[in-house]
Amino acid sequence: MRIKVLLMAALLVAVGNTNVFSQGMEEKKTVTPQEVVRNVRKAAELLKTQGKEGLEILRDPQYELNTGDAYIFIIDVEESLVVSNPRFPERNGGNIREHLDWAGKHYGIELCDVAMRGGGWIEFVWPKPGTTEGVRKISYIYPVPGLRYTVCAGIYDDTMSLDELNRMSGVS
């Protein structure tokens, strides 16, 4: 009987560790700039069609568009407020214009400026999860037509210039 209990306990630990491991692997999925654009525009469509219900869906860190480092965050540019950030919910309600990157740049100001011009890409310095060294992160900014919301997502990428990213995503 004792051996059965120990085997069952070992099995439960193994299954639990497999789940934790697979969640960690999911977090490491590499997302391309093209996927960022697609996901941000899908999120914008969800907000446009479902309103506040869509916002609640996007706040879920496990929602399918919140992939790896490319989680969806939403800004109210008129009020300069972070409306939703599933990875860092403590930032919800905060003033985006006060956010600094690791180099001391007010990237939130640039984010709002790009949103008011119709959207596009910005770059700033941010550490990858689990590190303390700042590296280039790019974020795609897309205002939702007819709403106060701007949808954003970013990835770590040092291969494409902002001009290339904006051309690829149809921003002039």
PDB file of C-alpha atoms in Angstrom, residues 22-156:
ATOM      1  CA  SER A  22       4.784  23.349 -20.823  1.00  0.00           C
ATOM      2  CA  GLN A  23       3.527  26.727 -19.594  1.00  0.00           C
ATOM      3  CA  GLY A  24       7.103  27.953 -19.475  1.00  0.00           C
ATOM      4  CA  MET A  25       7.686  26.719 -23.012  1.00  0.00           C
ATOM      5  CA  GLU A  26       4.595  28.555 -24.211  1.00  0.00           C
ATOM      6  CA  GLU A  27       5.984  31.793 -22.767  1.00  0.00           C
ATOM      7  CA  LYS A  28       9.125  31.398 -24.876  1.00  0.00           C
ATOM      8  CA  LYS A  29       7.271  31.215 -28.222  1.00  0.00           C
ATOM      9  CA  THR A  30       8.896  33.521 -30.747  1.00  0.00           C
ATOM     10  CA  VAL A  31       6.427  35.923 -32.320  1.00  0.00           C
ATOM     11  CA  THR A  32       7.222  37.704 -35.594  1.00  0.00           C
ATOM     12  CA  PRO A  33       6.432  41.363 -36.320  1.00  0.00           C
ATOM     13  CA  GLN A  34       3.799  40.173 -38.816  1.00  0.00           C
ATOM     14  CA  GLU A  35       2.110  38.127 -36.073  1.00  0.00           C
ATOM     15  CA  VAL A  36       2.187  41.148 -33.760  1.00  0.00           C
ATOM     16  CA  VAL A  37       0.354  43.228 -36.383  1.00  0.00           C
ATOM     17  CA  ARG A  38      -2.202  40.459 -36.977  1.00  0.00           C
ATOM     18  CA  ASN A  39      -2.834  39.938 -33.245  1.00  0.00           C
ATOM     19  CA  VAL A  40      -3.138  43.659 -32.495  1.00  0.00           C
ATOM     20  CA  ARG A  41      -5.630  44.139 -35.323  1.00  0.00           C
ATOM     21  CA  LYS A  42      -7.633  41.093 -34.178  1.00  0.00           C
ATOM     22  CA  ALA A  43      -7.730  42.554 -30.667  1.00  0.00           C
ATOM     23  CA  ALA A  44      -8.886  45.904 -32.071  1.00  0.00           C
ATOM     24  CA  GLU A  45     -11.692  44.147 -33.956  1.00  0.00           C
ATOM     25  CA  LEU A  46     -12.688  42.306 -30.773  1.00  0.00           C
ATOM     26  CA  LEU A  47     -12.904  45.625 -28.903  1.00  0.00           C
ATOM     27  CA  LYS A  48     -14.867  47.229 -31.711  1.00  0.00           C
ATOM     28  CA  THR A  49     -17.428  44.419 -31.917  1.00  0.00           C
ATOM     29  CA  GLN A  50     -17.694  43.436 -28.234  1.00  0.00           C
ATOM     30  CA  GLY A  51     -16.809  46.616 -26.346  1.00  0.00           C
ATOM     31  CA  LYS A  52     -16.309  46.110 -22.612  1.00  0.00           C
ATOM     32  CA  GLU A  53     -16.794  42.343 -22.941  1.00  0.00           C
ATOM     33  CA  GLY A  54     -13.935  42.302 -25.443  1.00  0.00           C
ATOM     34  CA  LEU A  55     -11.825  44.300 -23.019  1.00  0.00           C
ATOM     35  CA  GLU A  56     -12.405  41.713 -20.296  1.00  0.00           C
ATOM     36  CA  ILE A  57     -11.412  38.925 -22.694  1.00  0.00           C
ATOM     37  CA  LEU A  58      -8.163  40.727 -23.583  1.00  0.00           C
ATOM     38  CA  ARG A  59      -7.325  41.247 -19.894  1.00  0.00           C
ATOM     39  CA  ASP A  60      -6.964  37.481 -19.484  1.00  0.00           C
ATOM     40  CA  PRO A  61      -3.219  36.638 -19.602  1.00  0.00           C
ATOM     41  CA  GLN A  62      -4.134  33.183 -20.977  1.00  0.00           C
ATOM     42  CA  TYR A  63      -6.146  34.575 -23.911  1.00  0.00           C
ATOM     43  CA  GLU A  64      -4.851  33.270 -27.246  1.00  0.00           C
ATOM     44  CA  LEU A  65      -3.619  36.683 -28.487  1.00  0.00           C
ATOM     45  CA  ASN A  66      -1.453  37.131 -25.370  1.00  0.00           C
ATOM     46  CA  THR A  67       1.378  35.026 -26.760  1.00  0.00           C
ATOM     47  CA  GLY A  68       4.853  34.958 -25.220  1.00  0.00           C
ATOM     48  CA  ASP A  69       6.270  38.464 -24.956  1.00  0.00           C
ATOM     49  CA  ALA A  70       3.665  39.790 -27.396  1.00  0.00           C
ATOM     50  CA  TYR A  71       0.853  40.276 -24.897  1.00  0.00           C
ATOM     51  CA  ILE A  72      -1.861  42.770 -25.850  1.00  0.00           C
ATOM     52  CA  PHE A  73      -2.044  45.979 -23.836  1.00  0.00           C
ATOM     53  CA  ILE A  74      -4.609  48.731 -24.279  1.00  0.00           C
ATOM     54  CA  ILE A  75      -4.249  52.467 -23.793  1.00  0.00           C
ATOM     55  CA  ASP A  76      -6.778  55.300 -23.618  1.00  0.00           C
ATOM     56  CA  VAL A  77      -4.634  57.920 -25.357  1.00  0.00           C
ATOM     57  CA  GLU A  78      -7.048  60.798 -24.637  1.00  0.00           C
ATOM     58  CA  GLU A  79      -6.666  60.183 -20.897  1.00  0.00           C
ATOM     59  CA  SER A  80      -3.087  58.780 -21.133  1.00  0.00           C
ATOM     60  CA  LEU A  81      -4.250  55.742 -19.145  1.00  0.00           C
ATOM     61  CA  VAL A  82      -3.235  52.118 -19.249  1.00  0.00           C
ATOM     62  CA  VAL A  83      -6.631  50.437 -19.622  1.00  0.00           C
ATOM     63  CA  SER A  84      -5.396  46.850 -19.697  1.00  0.00           C
ATOM     64  CA  ASN A  85      -2.046  45.130 -19.304  1.00  0.00           C
ATOM     65  CA  PRO A  86      -2.475  41.394 -18.630  1.00  0.00           C
ATOM     66  CA  ARG A  87       1.237  40.830 -17.963  1.00  0.00           C
ATOM     67  CA  PHE A  88       1.536  43.760 -15.530  1.00  0.00           C
ATOM     68  CA  PRO A  89      -1.974  44.376 -14.119  1.00  0.00           C
ATOM     69  CA  GLU A  90      -0.534  46.688 -11.462  1.00  0.00           C
ATOM     70  CA  ARG A  91      -0.028  49.222 -14.277  1.00  0.00           C
ATOM     71  CA  ASN A  92      -3.754  49.348 -15.090  1.00  0.00           C
ATOM     72  CA  GLY A  93      -5.055  52.844 -14.412  1.00  0.00           C
ATOM     73  CA  GLY A  94      -1.554  54.335 -14.513  1.00  0.00           C
ATOM     74  CA  ASN A  95      -0.444  57.247 -16.664  1.00  0.00           C
ATOM     75  CA  ILE A  96       1.327  55.818 -19.737  1.00  0.00           C
ATOM     76  CA  ARG A  97       3.134  59.117 -20.355  1.00  0.00           C
ATOM     77  CA  GLU A  98       5.051  58.642 -17.098  1.00  0.00           C
ATOM     78  CA  HIS A  99       6.492  55.248 -18.124  1.00  0.00           C
ATOM     79  CA  LEU A 100      10.250  55.155 -18.643  1.00  0.00           C
ATOM     80  CA  ASP A 101      12.284  52.518 -20.428  1.00  0.00           C
ATOM     81  CA  TRP A 102      15.605  51.214 -19.093  1.00  0.00           C
ATOM     82  CA  ALA A 103      17.502  54.007 -20.845  1.00  0.00           C
ATOM     83  CA  GLY A 104      15.323  56.683 -19.199  1.00  0.00           C
ATOM     84  CA  LYS A 105      13.254  57.437 -22.321  1.00  0.00           C
ATOM     85  CA  HIS A 106       9.565  58.334 -21.851  1.00  0.00           C
ATOM     86  CA  TYR A 107       8.370  55.685 -24.297  1.00  0.00           C
ATOM     87  CA  GLY A 108       4.763  56.266 -23.209  1.00  0.00           C
ATOM     88  CA  ILE A 109       4.850  59.775 -24.672  1.00  0.00           C
ATOM     89  CA  GLU A 110       6.063  58.389 -27.997  1.00  0.00           C
ATOM     90  CA  LEU A 111       3.420  55.647 -27.855  1.00  0.00           C
ATOM     91  CA  CYS A 112       0.646  58.244 -27.459  1.00  0.00           C
ATOM     92  CA  ASP A 113       2.114  60.464 -30.212  1.00  0.00           C
ATOM     93  CA  VAL A 114       2.270  57.543 -32.668  1.00  0.00           C
ATOM     94  CA  ALA A 115      -1.296  56.539 -31.757  1.00  0.00           C
ATOM     95  CA  MET A 116      -2.564  60.079 -32.416  1.00  0.00           C
ATOM     96  CA  ARG A 117      -0.885  59.985 -35.855  1.00  0.00           C
ATOM     97  CA  GLY A 118      -2.771  56.792 -36.760  1.00  0.00           C
ATOM     98  CA  GLY A 119      -0.457  54.111 -35.398  1.00  0.00           C
ATOM     99  CA  GLY A 120       2.840  52.462 -36.223  1.00  0.00           C
ATOM    100  CA  TRP A 121       5.897  51.065 -34.468  1.00  0.00           C
ATOM    101  CA  ILE A 122       8.024  52.446 -31.636  1.00  0.00           C
ATOM    102  CA  GLU A 123      11.228  51.150 -30.088  1.00  0.00           C
ATOM    103  CA  PHE A 124      12.560  51.326 -26.560  1.00  0.00           C
ATOM    104  CA  VAL A 125      14.930  49.522 -24.207  1.00  0.00           C
ATOM    105  CA  TRP A 126      13.494  46.818 -21.955  1.00  0.00           C
ATOM    106  CA  PRO A 127      14.887  43.686 -20.282  1.00  0.00           C
ATOM    107  CA  LYS A 128      13.769  40.292 -21.502  1.00  0.00           C
ATOM    108  CA  PRO A 129      11.895  38.299 -18.850  1.00  0.00           C
ATOM    109  CA  GLY A 130      14.326  36.748 -16.401  1.00  0.00           C
ATOM    110  CA  THR A 131      17.172  39.138 -17.276  1.00  0.00           C
ATOM    111  CA  THR A 132      18.401  42.484 -16.005  1.00  0.00           C
ATOM    112  CA  GLU A 133      19.996  43.783 -19.209  1.00  0.00           C
ATOM    113  CA  GLY A 134      17.967  46.156 -21.364  1.00  0.00           C
ATOM    114  CA  VAL A 135      17.620  45.260 -25.049  1.00  0.00           C
ATOM    115  CA  ARG A 136      15.651  46.668 -27.981  1.00  0.00           C
ATOM    116  CA  LYS A 137      11.934  46.043 -27.800  1.00  0.00           C
ATOM    117  CA  ILE A 138       9.528  47.129 -30.526  1.00  0.00           C
ATOM    118  CA  SER A 139       5.803  47.720 -30.096  1.00  0.00           C
ATOM    119  CA  TYR A 140       3.076  48.044 -32.693  1.00  0.00           C
ATOM    120  CA  ILE A 141       0.506  50.733 -31.901  1.00  0.00           C
ATOM    121  CA  TYR A 142      -2.978  50.601 -33.491  1.00  0.00           C
ATOM    122  CA  PRO A 143      -5.847  52.983 -32.622  1.00  0.00           C
ATOM    123  CA  VAL A 144      -9.264  51.305 -32.700  1.00  0.00           C
ATOM    124  CA  PRO A 145     -11.460  53.158 -35.212  1.00  0.00           C
ATOM    125  CA  GLY A 146     -14.455  54.733 -33.494  1.00  0.00           C
ATOM    126  CA  LEU A 147     -13.216  54.045 -29.943  1.00  0.00           C
ATOM    127  CA  ARG A 148     -10.895  55.773 -27.487  1.00  0.00           C
ATOM    128  CA  TYR A 149      -8.738  52.676 -27.234  1.00  0.00           C
ATOM    129  CA  THR A 150      -5.350  52.040 -28.770  1.00  0.00           C
ATOM    130  CA  VAL A 151      -4.185  48.432 -28.914  1.00  0.00           C
ATOM    131  CA  CYS A 152      -0.479  47.616 -28.602  1.00  0.00           C
ATOM    132  CA  ALA A 153       1.855  44.627 -28.424  1.00  0.00           C
ATOM    133  CA  GLY A 154       5.617  44.323 -28.516  1.00  0.00           C
ATOM    134  CA  ILE A 155       8.425  41.860 -29.105  1.00  0.00           C
ATOM    135  CA  TYR A 156      12.185  41.804 -28.739  1.00  0.00           C
TER     136      TYR A 156
END
